[in-house]
Tab-separated table of C-alpha atoms and ligand atoms in Angstrom:
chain	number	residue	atom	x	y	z
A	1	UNK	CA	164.515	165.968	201.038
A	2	UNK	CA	161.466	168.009	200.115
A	3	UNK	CA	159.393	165.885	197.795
A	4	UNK	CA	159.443	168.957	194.916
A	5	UNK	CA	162.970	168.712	195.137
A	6	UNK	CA	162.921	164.992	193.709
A	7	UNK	CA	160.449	165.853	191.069
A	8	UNK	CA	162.375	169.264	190.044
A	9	UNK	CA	165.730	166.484	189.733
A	10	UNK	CA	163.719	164.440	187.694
A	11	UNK	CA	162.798	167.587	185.571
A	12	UNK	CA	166.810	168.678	185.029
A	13	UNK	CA	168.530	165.615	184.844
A	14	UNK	CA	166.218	162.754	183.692
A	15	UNK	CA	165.068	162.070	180.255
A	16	UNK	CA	161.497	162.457	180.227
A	17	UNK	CA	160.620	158.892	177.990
A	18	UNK	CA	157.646	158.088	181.139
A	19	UNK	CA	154.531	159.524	182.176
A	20	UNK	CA	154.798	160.328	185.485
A	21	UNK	CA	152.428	161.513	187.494
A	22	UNK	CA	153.598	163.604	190.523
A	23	UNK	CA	153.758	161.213	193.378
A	24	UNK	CA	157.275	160.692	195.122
A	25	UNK	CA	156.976	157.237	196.929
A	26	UNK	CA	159.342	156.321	199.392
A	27	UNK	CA	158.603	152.917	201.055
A	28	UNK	CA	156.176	149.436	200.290
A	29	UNK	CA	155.025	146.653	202.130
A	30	UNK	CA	152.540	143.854	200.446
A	31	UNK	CA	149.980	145.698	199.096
A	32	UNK	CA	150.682	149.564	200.156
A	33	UNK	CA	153.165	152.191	199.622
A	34	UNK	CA	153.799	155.272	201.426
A	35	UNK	CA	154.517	158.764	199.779
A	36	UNK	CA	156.929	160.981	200.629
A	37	UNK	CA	154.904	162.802	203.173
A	38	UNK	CA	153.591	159.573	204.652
A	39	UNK	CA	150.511	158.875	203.034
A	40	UNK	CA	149.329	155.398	202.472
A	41	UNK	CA	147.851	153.910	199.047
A	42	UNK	CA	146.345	151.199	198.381
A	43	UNK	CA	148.603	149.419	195.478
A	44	UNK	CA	146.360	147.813	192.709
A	45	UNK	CA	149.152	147.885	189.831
A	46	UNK	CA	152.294	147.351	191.584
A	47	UNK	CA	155.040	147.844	189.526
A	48	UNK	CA	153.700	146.879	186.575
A	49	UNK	CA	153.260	143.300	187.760
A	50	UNK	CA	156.508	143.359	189.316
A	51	UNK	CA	155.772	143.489	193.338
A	52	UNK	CA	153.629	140.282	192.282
A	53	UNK	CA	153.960	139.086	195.809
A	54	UNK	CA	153.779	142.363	197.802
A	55	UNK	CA	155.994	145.118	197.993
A	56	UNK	CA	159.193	144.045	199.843
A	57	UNK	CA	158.572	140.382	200.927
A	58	UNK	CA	160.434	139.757	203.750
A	59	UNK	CA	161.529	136.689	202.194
A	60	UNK	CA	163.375	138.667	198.737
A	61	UNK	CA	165.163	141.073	201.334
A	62	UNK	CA	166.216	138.661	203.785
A	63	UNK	CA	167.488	136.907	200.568
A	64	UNK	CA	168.860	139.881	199.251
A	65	UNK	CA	170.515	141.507	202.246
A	66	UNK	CA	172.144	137.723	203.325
A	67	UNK	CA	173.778	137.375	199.199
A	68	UNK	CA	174.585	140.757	199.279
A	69	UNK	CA	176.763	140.172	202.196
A	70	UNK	CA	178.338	137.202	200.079
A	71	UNK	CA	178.982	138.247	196.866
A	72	UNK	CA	177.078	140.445	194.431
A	73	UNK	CA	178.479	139.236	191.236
A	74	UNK	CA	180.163	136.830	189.346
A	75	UNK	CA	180.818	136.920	185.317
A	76	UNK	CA	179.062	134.231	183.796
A	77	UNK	CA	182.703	132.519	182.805
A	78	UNK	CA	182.414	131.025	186.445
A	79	UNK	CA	179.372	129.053	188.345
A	80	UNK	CA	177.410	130.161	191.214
A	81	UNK	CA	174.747	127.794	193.004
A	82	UNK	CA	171.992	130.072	193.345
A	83	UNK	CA	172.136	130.329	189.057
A	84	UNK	CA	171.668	126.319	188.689
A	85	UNK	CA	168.890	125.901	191.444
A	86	UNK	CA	166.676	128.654	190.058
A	87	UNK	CA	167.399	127.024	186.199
A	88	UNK	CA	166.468	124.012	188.089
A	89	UNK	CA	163.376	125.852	189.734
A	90	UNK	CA	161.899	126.987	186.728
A	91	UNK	CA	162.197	124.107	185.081
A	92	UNK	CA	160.205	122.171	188.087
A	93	UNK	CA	157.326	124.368	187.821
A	94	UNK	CA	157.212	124.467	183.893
A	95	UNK	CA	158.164	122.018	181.308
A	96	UNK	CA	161.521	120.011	180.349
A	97	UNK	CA	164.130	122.065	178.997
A	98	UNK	CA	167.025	124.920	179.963
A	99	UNK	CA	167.043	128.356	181.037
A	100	UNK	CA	168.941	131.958	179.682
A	101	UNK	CA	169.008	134.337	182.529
A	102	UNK	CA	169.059	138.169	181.769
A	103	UNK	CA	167.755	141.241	183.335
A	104	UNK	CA	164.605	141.894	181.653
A	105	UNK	CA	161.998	141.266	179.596
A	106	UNK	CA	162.561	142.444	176.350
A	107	UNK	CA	165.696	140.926	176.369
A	108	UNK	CA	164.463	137.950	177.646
A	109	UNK	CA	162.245	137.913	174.126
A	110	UNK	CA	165.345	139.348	172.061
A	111	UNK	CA	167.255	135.695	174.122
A	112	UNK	CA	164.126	134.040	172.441
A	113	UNK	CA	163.793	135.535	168.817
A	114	UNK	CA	168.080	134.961	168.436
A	115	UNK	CA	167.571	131.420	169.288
A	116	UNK	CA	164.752	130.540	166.568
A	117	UNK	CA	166.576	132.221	164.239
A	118	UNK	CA	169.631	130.335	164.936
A	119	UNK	CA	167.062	127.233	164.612
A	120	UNK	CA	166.020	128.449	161.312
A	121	UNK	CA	168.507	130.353	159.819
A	122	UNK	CA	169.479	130.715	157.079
A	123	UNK	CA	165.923	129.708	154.992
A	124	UNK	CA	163.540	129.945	158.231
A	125	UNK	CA	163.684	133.697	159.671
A	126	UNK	CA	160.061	134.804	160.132
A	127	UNK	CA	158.280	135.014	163.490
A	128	UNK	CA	154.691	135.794	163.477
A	129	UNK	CA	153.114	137.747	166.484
A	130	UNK	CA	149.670	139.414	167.141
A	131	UNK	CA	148.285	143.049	167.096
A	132	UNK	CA	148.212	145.122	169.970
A	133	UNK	CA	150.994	142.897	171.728
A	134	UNK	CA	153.264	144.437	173.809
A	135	UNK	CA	157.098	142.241	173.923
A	136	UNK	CA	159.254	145.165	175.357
A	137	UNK	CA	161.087	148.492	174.349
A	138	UNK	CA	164.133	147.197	172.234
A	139	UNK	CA	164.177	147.183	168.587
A	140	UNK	CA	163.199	143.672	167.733
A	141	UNK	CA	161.057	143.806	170.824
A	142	UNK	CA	159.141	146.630	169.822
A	143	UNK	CA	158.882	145.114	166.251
A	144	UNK	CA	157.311	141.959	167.717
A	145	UNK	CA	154.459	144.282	169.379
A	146	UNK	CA	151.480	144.274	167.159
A	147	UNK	CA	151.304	148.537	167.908
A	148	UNK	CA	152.374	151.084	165.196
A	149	UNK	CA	152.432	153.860	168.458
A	150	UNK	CA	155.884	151.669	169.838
A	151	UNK	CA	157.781	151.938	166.096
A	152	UNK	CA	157.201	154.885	164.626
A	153	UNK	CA	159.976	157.173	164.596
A	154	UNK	CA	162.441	154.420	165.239
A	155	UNK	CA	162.559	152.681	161.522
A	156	UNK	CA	164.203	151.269	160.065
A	157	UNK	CA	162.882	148.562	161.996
A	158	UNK	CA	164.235	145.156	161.719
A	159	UNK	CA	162.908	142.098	159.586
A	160	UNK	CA	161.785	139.062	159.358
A	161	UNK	CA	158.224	140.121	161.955
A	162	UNK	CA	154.719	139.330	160.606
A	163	UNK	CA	151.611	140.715	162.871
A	164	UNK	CA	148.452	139.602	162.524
A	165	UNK	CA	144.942	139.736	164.531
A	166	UNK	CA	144.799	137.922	168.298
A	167	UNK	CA	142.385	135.184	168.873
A	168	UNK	CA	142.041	134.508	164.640
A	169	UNK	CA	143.058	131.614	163.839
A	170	UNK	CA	142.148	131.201	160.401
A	171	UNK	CA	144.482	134.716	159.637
A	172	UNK	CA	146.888	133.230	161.786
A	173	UNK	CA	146.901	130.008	159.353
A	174	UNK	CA	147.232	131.640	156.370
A	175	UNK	CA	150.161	133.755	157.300
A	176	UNK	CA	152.322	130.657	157.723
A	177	UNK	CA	155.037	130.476	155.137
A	178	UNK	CA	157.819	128.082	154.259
A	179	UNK	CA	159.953	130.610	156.046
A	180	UNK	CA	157.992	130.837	159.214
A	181	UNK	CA	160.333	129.614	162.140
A	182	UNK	CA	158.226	130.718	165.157
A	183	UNK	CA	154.700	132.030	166.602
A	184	UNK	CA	154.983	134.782	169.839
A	185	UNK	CA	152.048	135.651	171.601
A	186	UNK	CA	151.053	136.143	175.773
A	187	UNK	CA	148.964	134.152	176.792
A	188	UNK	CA	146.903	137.340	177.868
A	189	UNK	CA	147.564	140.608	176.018
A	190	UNK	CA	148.348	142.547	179.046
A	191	UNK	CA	149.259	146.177	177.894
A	192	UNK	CA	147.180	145.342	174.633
A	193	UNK	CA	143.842	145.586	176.952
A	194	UNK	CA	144.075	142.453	179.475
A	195	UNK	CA	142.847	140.271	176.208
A	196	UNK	CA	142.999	136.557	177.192
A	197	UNK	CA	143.530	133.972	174.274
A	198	UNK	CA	140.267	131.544	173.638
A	199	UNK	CA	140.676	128.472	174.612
A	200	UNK	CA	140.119	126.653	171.057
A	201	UNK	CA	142.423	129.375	169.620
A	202	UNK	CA	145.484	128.424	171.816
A	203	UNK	CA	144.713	124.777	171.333
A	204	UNK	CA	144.712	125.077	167.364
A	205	UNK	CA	147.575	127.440	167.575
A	206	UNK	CA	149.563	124.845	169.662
A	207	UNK	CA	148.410	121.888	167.031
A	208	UNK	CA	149.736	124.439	164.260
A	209	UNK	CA	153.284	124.383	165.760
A	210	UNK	CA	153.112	121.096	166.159
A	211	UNK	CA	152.231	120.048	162.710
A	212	UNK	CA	154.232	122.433	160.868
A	213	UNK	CA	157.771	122.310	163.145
A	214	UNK	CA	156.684	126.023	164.526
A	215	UNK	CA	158.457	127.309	168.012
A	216	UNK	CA	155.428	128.161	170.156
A	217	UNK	CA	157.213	130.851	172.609
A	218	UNK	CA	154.317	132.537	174.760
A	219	UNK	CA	155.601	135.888	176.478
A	220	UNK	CA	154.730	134.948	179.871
A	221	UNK	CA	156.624	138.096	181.065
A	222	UNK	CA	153.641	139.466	182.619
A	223	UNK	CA	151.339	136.963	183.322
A	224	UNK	CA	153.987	134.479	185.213
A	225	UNK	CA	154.364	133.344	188.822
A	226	UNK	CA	151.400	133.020	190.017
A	227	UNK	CA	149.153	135.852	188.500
A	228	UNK	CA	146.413	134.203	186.485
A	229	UNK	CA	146.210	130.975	189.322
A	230	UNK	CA	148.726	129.093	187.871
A	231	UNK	CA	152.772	129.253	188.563
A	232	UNK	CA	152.380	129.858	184.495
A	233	UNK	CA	149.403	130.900	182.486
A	234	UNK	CA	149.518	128.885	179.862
A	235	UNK	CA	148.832	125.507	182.563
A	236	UNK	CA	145.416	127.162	182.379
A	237	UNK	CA	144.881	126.056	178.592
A	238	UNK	CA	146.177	122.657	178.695
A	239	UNK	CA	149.090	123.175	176.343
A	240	UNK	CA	153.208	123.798	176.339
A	241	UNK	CA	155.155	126.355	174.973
A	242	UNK	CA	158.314	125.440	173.453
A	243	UNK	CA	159.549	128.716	174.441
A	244	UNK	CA	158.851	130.564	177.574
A	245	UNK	CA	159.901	134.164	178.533
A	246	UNK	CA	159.563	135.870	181.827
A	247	UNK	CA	160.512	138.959	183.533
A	248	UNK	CA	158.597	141.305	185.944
A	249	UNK	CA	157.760	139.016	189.066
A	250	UNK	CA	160.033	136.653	188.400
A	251	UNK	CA	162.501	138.648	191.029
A	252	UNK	CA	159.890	139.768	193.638
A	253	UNK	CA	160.741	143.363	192.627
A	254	UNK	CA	164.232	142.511	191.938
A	255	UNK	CA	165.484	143.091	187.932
A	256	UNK	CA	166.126	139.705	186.304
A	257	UNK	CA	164.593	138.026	182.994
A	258	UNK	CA	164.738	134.169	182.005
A	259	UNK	CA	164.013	132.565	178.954
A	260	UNK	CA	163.315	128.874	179.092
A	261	UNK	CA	163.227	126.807	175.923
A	262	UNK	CA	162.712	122.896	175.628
A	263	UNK	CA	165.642	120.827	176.148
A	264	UNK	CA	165.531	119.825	171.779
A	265	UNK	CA	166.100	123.537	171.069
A	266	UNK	CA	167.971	125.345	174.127
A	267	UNK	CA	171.305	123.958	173.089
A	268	UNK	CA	171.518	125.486	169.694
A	269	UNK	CA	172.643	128.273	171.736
A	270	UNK	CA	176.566	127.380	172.668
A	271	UNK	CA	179.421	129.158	174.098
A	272	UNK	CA	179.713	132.157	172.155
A	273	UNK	CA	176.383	132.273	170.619
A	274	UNK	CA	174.701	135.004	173.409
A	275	UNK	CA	175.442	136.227	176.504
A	276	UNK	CA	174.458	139.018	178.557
A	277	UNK	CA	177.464	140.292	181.414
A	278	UNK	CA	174.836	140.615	184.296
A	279	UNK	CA	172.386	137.607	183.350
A	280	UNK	CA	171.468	135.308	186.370
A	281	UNK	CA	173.875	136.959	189.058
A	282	UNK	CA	173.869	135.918	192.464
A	283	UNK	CA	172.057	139.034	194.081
A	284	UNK	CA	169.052	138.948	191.241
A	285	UNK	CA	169.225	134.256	191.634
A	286	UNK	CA	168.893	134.822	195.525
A	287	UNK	CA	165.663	137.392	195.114
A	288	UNK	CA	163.945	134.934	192.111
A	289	UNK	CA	164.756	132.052	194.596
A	290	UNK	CA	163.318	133.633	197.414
A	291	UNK	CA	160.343	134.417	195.232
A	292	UNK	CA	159.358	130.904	194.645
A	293	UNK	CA	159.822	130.365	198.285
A	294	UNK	CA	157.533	132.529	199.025
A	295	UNK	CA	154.840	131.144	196.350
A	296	UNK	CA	155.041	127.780	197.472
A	297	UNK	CA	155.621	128.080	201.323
A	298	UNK	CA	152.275	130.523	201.598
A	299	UNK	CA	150.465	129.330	199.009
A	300	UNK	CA	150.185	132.245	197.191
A	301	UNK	CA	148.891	131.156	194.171
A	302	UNK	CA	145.756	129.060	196.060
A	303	UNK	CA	145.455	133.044	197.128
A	304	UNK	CA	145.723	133.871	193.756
A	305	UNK	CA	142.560	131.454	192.574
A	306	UNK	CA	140.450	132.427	195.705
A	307	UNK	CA	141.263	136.272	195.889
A	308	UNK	CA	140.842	136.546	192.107
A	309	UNK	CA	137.451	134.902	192.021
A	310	UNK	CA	136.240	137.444	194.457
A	311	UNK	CA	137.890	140.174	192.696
A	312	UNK	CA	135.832	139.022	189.761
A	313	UNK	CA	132.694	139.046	191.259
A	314	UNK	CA	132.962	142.269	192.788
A	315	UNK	CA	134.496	143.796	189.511
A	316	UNK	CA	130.594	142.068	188.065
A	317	UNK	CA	129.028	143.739	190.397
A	318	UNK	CA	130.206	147.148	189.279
A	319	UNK	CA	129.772	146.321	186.205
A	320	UNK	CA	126.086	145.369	186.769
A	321	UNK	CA	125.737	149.209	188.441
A	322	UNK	CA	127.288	151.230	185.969
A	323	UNK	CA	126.796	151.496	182.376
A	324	UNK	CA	130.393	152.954	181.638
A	325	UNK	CA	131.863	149.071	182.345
A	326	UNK	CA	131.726	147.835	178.859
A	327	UNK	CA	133.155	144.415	179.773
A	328	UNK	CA	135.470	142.786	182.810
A	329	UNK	CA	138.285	140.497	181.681
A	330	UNK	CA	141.063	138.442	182.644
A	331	UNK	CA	142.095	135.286	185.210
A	332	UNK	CA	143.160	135.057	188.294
A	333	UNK	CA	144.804	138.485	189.654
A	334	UNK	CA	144.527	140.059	186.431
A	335	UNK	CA	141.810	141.885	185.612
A	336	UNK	CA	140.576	144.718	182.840
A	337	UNK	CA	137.591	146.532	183.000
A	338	UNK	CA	136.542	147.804	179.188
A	339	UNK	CA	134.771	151.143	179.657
A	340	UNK	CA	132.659	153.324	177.535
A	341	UNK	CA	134.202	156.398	177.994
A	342	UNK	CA	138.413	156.902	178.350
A	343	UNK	CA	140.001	155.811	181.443
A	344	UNK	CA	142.484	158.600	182.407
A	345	UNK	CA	140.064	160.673	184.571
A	346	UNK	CA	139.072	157.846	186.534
A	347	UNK	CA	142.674	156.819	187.243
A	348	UNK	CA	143.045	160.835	188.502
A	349	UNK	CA	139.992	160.072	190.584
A	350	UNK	CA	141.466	156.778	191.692
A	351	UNK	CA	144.843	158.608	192.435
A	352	UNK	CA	143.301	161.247	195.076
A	353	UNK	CA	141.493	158.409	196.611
A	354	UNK	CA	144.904	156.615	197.144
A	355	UNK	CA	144.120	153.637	194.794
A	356	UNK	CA	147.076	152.789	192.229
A	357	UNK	CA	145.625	151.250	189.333
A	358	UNK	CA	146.556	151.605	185.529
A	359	UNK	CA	144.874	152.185	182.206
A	360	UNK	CA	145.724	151.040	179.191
A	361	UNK	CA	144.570	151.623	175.218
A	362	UNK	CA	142.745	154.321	176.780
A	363	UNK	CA	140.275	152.854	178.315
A	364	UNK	CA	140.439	150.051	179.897
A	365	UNK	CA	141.720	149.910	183.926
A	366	UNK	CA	143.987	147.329	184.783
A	367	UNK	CA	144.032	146.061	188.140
A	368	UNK	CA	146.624	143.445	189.095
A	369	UNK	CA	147.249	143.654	193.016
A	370	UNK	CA	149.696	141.436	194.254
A	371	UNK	CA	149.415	137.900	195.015
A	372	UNK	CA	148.996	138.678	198.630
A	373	UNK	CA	146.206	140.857	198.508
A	374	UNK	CA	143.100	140.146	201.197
A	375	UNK	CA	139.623	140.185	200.848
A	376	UNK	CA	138.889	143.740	202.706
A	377	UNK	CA	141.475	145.367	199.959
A	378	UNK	CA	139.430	144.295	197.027
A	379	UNK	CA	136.505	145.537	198.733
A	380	UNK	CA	138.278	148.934	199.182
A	381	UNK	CA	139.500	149.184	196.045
A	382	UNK	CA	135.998	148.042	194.256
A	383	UNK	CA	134.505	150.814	196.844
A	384	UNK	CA	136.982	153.170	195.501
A	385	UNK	CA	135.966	152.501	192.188
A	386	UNK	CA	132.358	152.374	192.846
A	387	UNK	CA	132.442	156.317	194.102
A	388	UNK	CA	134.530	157.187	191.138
A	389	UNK	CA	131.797	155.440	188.279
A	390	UNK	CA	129.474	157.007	190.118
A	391	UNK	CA	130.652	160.714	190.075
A	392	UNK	CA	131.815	159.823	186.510
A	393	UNK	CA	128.175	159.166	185.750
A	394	UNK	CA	127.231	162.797	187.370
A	395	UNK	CA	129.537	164.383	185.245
A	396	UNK	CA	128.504	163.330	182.349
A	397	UNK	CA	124.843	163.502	182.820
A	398	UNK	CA	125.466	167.200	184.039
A	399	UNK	CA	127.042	167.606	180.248
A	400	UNK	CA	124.212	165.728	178.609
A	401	UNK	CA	121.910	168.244	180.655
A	402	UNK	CA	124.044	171.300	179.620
A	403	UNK	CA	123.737	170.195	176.151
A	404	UNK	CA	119.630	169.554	176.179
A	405	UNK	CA	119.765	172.889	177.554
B	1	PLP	C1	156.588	144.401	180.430
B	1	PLP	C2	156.545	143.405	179.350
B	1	PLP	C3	157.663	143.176	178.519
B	1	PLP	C4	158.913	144.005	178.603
B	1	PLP	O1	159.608	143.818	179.791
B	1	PLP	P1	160.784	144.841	180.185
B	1	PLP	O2	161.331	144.267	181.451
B	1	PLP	O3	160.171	146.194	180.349
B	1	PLP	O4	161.757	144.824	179.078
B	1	PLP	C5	157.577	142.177	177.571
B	1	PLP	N1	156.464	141.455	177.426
B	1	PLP	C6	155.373	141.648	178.196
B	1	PLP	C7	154.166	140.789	177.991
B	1	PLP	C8	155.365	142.632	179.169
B	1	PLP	O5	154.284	142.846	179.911
């Protein structure tokens, strides 16, 4: 079909809730996708974090094609194996405790926000989270995210959600309350700016919860399996959530969410309680299962660690060559690059030069390539960048000379 003729469908019978810009893609393979008319990009954002490990691993669709031959789905009134080994999977690679399986990541939070406030209920009911969070698109969710631009026009919003500055601990202290039952935050503010917590912060934040019997739950929904170096980013800090939620990767491109909460806690939610009718089927299990194959067996994150610290350096270098690079940011394979003027024209720029990246609060790129990604890429993709900062830089000295003119 003629690719106009997928955009025009889009245009009659989709609701138009996304940005889009007009590129039809049609097939993916580690770190590229193809267009409808067969041209190649180089994928620096897949999916939102979601391809973590490549486009189509042929791990997640071997996995896929062999369940789907099996069974697709069973309600969660029965048991299926592939459920229990990925609970038991998680668990492995993150901390004692149980796992909710859903399909995404806000409702992996919404999973997490229903189970503190069955902890605390009925005196206990506030949950503080940060500013310019992001925690997904339904109500509570959007609540939870520190970012007026997600709530308004949807109020009345729900209660019981307290937002105050990332990285401050002292504000963070004095918004505790009798009533507070739990602290949210990523680990790494991915959609707020690729903002990563300070070390002391996280530590104090951790001794906090501790002290005052506060559920720690870091959203780990973009910044899990394998992206920052670590299976989880919050091994980087030296501390433990008591809650964990995940999403994105956690599939290798397949939809399914998990929230994992310490063994003490996870059982205050019992038959009845929550539920979700496609949480943890056998077709989304298989794909997660696969994913984590595929981690360990290739040692993606030690790719992860290696390929990131080059990405970093190269991302200094630019930096060091153009004044527009305000600051570079992140861990691992996630990286922001702060600029001094908005970010949308060099995405266009990127765009024609095949690179997928991503900006976010206007101006700062986001590059997360997947946890496959070689050497040569980055250097195409930092070469692609390069070009564009430097015809950025033309156009606006020819401006600064039209206006001294
Ligand atoms: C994407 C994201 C979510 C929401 O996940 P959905 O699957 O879109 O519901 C929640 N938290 C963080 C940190 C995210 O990046």
């Amino acid at each position: 079909m003629d690719y106009r003729k997928t955009i025009r469908l889009y245009y009659d019978y989709v609701i138009n809730c996304y940005t889009r810009v007009p590129l039809v893609l049609e097939r993916g393979k580690g770190t590229r996708v193809w267009d409808a008319q067969g041209v190649e990009y180089l994928d620096f954002f897949p999916g939102w974090a979601v391809s973590g490990i490549g486009h189509c691993h042929r791990r997640v669709v071997e996995a896929i094609k062999r369940q789907a031959e099996e069974l697709l789905h069973v309600s969660n009134n029965y048991y299926h194996e592939s459920q229990g080994l990925l609970a038991e999977k998680i668990i492995h690679h993150s901390f004692p405790g149980k796992v909710f399986f859903c399909n995404s990541g806000a409702e992996a939070n919404e999973a997490a926000f229903k189970l503190v406030r069955k902890i605390g209920n009925p005196s206990r009911n506030e949950i503080i989270t940060m500013d310019r969070s992001f925690h997904g698109r339904t109500l509570a969710a959007v609540t939870a995210t520190g970012q007026k631009k997600y709530q308004e026009g949807f109020e009345p919003l729900p209660g019981g959600f307290v937002n105050v500055p990332f990285n401050d601990f002292e504000a963070l202290e004095r918004a505790v309350t009798p009533k507070t039952i739990a602290i949210m935050m990523e680990p790494i503010q991915g959609e707020g700016g690729v903002r990563v917590a300070d070390h002391p912060y996280m530590a104090s934040v951790r001794r906090l919860c501790h002290d005052k019997k506060i559920i720690l739950i870091l959203d780990e929904v973009q910044t899990g399996m394998g992206r920052t170096g670590r299976m989880f980013c919050y091994k980087n800090f030296g501390i433990e959530p008591d809650v964990m939620t995940l999403a994105k990767s956690l599939g290798g491109g397949f939809p399914i969410g998990a929230m994992v909460a310490k063994k003490e806690i996870a059982d205050v939610l019992t038959p009845g309680t929550h539920a979700t009718t496609f949480g943890g089927s056998p077709l989304a299990c298989a794909a997660s299962l696969a994913t984590f194959e595929a981690i360990e067996k290739e040692k993606l994150i030690n790719n992860a660690v290696i390929a990131g610290s080059y990405l970093f350096k190269r991302l200094n270098e630019l930096k060091r060559q153009h004044v527009i690079v305000k600051e570079v940011r992140g861990l691992g394979l996630m990286a922001g690059l702060e600029l001094t003027i908005e970010g949308k024209n060099i995405y266009e720029e990127c765009l024609k030069r095949k690179l997928l990246i991503n900006c976010t609060q206007g101006n700062v790129l986001r590059l997360m390539p997947a946890l496959v990604v070689k050497e040569k890429e980055i250097d195409r993709a930092v070469q692609i960048l390069d070009e564009v900062f430097s015809l950025e830089k033309e156009i606006v000295l020819t401006k600064e000379r039209g206006k001294a003119a």
